[in-house]
Short mmCIF file of C-alpha atoms in Angstrom, two decimals:
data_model
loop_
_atom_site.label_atom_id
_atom_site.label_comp_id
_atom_site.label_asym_id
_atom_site.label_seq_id
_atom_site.Cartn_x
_atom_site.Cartn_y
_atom_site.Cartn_z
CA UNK A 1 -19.75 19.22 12.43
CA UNK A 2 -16.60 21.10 12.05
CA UNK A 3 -15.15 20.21 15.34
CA UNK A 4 -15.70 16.08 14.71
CA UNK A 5 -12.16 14.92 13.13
CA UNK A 6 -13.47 11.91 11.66
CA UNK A 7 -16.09 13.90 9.38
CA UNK A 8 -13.24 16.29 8.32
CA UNK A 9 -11.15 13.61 7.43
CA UNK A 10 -13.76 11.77 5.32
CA UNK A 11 -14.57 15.13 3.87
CA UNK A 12 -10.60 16.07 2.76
CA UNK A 13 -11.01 12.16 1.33
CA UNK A 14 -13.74 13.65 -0.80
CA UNK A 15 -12.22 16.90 -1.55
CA UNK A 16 -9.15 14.74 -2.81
CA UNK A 17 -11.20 12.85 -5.19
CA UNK A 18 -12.28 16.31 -6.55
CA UNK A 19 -8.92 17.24 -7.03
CA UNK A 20 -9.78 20.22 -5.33
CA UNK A 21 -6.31 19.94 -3.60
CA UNK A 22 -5.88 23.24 -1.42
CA UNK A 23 -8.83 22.74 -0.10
CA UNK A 24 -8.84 19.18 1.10
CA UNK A 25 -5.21 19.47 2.77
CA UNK A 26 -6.77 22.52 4.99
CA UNK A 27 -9.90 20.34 6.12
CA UNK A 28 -7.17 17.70 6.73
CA UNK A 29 -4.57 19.36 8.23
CA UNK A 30 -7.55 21.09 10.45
CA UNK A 31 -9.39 17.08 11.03
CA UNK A 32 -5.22 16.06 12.72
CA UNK A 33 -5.27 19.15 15.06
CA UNK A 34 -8.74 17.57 16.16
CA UNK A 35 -7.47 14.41 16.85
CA UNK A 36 -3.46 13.51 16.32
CA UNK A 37 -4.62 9.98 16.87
CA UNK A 38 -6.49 9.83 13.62
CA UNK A 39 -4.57 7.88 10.86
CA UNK A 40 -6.92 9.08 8.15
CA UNK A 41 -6.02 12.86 7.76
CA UNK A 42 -2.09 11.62 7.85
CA UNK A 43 -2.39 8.60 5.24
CA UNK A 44 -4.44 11.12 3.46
CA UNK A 45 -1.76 13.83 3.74
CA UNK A 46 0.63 11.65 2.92
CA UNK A 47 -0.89 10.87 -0.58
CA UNK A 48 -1.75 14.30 -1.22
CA UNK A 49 2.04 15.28 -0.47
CA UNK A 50 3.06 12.71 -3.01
CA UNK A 51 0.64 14.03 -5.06
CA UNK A 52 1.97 17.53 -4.97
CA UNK A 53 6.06 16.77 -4.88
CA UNK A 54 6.45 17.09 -1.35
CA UNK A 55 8.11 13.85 -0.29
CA UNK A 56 10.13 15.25 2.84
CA UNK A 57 6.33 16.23 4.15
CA UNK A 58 5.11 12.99 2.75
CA UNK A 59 7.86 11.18 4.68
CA UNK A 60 6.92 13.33 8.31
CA UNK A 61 3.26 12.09 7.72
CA UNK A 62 3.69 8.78 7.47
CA UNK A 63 5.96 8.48 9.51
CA UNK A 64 3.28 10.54 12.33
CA UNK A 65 1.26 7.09 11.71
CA UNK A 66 4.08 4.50 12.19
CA UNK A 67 3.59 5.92 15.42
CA UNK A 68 0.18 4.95 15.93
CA UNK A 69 -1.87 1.59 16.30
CA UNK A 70 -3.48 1.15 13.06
CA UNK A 71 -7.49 -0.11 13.60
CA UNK A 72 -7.85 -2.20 10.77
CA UNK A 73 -5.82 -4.58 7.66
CA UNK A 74 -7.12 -1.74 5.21
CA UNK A 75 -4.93 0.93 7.49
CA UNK A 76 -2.07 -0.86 7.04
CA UNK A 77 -2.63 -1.53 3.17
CA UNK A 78 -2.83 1.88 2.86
CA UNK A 79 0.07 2.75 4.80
CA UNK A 80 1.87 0.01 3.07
CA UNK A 81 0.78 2.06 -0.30
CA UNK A 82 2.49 4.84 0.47
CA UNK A 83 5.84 3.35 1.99
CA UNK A 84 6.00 1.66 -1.30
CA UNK A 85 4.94 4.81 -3.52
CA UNK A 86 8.12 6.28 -1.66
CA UNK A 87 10.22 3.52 -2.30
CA UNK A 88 10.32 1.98 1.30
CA UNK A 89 9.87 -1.43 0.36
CA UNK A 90 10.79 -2.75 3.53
CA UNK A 91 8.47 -0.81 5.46
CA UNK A 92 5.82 -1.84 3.01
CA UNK A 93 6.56 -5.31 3.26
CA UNK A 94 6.33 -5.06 6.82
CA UNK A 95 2.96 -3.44 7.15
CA UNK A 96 1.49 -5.73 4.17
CA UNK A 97 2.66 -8.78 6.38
CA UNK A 98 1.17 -7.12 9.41
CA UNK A 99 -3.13 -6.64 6.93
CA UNK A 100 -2.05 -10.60 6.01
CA UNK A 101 -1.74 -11.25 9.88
CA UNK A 102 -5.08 -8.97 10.52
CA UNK A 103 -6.90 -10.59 7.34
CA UNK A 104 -5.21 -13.65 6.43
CA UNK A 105 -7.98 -14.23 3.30
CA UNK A 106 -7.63 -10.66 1.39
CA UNK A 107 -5.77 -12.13 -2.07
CA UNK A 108 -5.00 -8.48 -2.42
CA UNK A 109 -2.40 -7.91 0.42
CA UNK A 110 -0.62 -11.04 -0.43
CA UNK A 111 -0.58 -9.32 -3.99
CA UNK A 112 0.43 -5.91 -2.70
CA UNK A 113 3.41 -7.61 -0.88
CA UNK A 114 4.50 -9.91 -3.71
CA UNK A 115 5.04 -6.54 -6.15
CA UNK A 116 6.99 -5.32 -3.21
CA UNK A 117 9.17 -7.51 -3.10
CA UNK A 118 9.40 -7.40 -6.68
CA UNK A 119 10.44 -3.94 -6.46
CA UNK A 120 12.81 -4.84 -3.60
CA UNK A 121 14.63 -7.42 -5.57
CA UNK A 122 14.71 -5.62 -9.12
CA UNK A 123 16.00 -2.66 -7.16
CA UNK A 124 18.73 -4.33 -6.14
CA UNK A 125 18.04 -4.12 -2.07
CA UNK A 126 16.32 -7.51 -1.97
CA UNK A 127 18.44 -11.17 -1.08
CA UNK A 128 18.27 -12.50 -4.55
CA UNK A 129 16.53 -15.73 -4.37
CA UNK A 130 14.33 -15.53 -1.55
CA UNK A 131 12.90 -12.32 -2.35
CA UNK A 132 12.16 -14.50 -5.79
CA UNK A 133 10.50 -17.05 -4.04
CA UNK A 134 8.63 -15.00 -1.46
CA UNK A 135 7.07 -12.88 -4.05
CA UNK A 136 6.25 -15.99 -6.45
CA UNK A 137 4.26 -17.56 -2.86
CA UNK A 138 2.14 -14.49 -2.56
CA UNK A 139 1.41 -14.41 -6.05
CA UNK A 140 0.29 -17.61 -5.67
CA UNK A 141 -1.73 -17.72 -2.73
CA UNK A 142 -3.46 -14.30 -3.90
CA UNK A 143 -4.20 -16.07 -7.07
CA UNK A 144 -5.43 -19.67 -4.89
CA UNK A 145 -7.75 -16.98 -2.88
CA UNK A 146 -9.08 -15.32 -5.86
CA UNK A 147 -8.39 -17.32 -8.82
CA UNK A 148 -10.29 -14.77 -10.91
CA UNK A 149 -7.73 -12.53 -10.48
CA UNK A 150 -5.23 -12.44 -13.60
CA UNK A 151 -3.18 -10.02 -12.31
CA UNK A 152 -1.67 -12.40 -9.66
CA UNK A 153 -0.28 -14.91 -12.47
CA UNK A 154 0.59 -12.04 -14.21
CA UNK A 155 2.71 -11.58 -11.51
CA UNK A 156 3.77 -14.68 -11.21
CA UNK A 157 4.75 -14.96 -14.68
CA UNK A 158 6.99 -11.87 -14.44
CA UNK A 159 8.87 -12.61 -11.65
CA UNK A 160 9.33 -16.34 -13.24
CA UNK A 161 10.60 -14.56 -16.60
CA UNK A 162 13.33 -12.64 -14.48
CA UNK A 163 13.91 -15.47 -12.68
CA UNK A 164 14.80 -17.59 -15.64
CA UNK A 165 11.71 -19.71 -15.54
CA UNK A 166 10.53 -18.96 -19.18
CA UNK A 167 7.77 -22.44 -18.96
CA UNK A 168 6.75 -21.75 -15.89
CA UNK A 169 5.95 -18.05 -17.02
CA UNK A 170 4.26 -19.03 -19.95
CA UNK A 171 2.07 -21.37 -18.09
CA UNK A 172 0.59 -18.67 -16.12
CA UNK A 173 0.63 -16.45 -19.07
CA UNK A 174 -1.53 -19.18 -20.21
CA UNK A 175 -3.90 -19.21 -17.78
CA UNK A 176 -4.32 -15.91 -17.71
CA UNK A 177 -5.49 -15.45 -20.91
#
């Protein structure tokens, strides 16, 4: 149905994956004049905008969903995704916190959010030691809700190796292996 915004949006998703970029940013930009309500066509936007260069129309799309009530953790994930990709760390942090609050057991928000503040701190815009230790406790609880998941201690053992903590990286380098 060409009028239905959701089914345009789904199908610029798909049109993205094909790479056939020209085409999926008409079907999207044509799914938010159907519905400005939609997140999907704007997230989607947003990437393809990144995607292409365009970070000042990357920036107006997201920032058309900051506006709106996201319906689920995965919305704000992928909102989060984008803030970072742009190098809004804060905003990323706060959306992250706001999946965790939605979907307290999803080890991969807690992930997400430790690598931003990573990125905060090693960028030089974080507060030093508690962006140290707030990254090292989401690391920590992704890895105690997935403890499959290597790429939490790797993590972990990063931030410990910046940190100064040489054993304490090695023992998750460690266990990861």
């Amino acid at each position: 149905d060409p009028k239905n915004a959701t089914v345009n949006s789904y199908f610029g998703e798909y049109l993205l994956i094909k790479e056939r970029h020209d085409e999926a940013r008409e079907v999207l930009e044509l799914a938010n004049t159907l519905d400005t309500e939609l997140p999907l066509p704007k997230l989607a936007l947003s990437r393809l905008f990144i995607e292409q260069g365009l970070l000042d129309s990357a920036r107006k799309a997201i920032d058309d969903v900051g506006r709106l009530p996201l319906p689920t953790a995965f919305h704000y994930a992928e909102r989060a995704d984008i803030h970072a990709e742009l190098g809004d760390f804060d905003l990323a942090i706060s959306d992250l916190s706001e999946a965790i609050r939605i979907n307290p057991d999803n080890p991969y928000f807690y992930n997400a959010r430790g690598k931003n503040y990573l990125e905060r701190f090693t960028g030089g815009r974080g507060r030093q030691l508690d962006e140290i230790d707030l990254a090292i406790d989401d690391f920590s609880t992704a890895f105690a809700l997935k403890p499959d998941a290597v790429e939490s201690l790797l993590n972990r053992a990063a931030i410990s190796a910046i940190s100064r903590n040489p054993e304490k990286a090695i023992s998750d380098l460690s266990q990861a292996i």
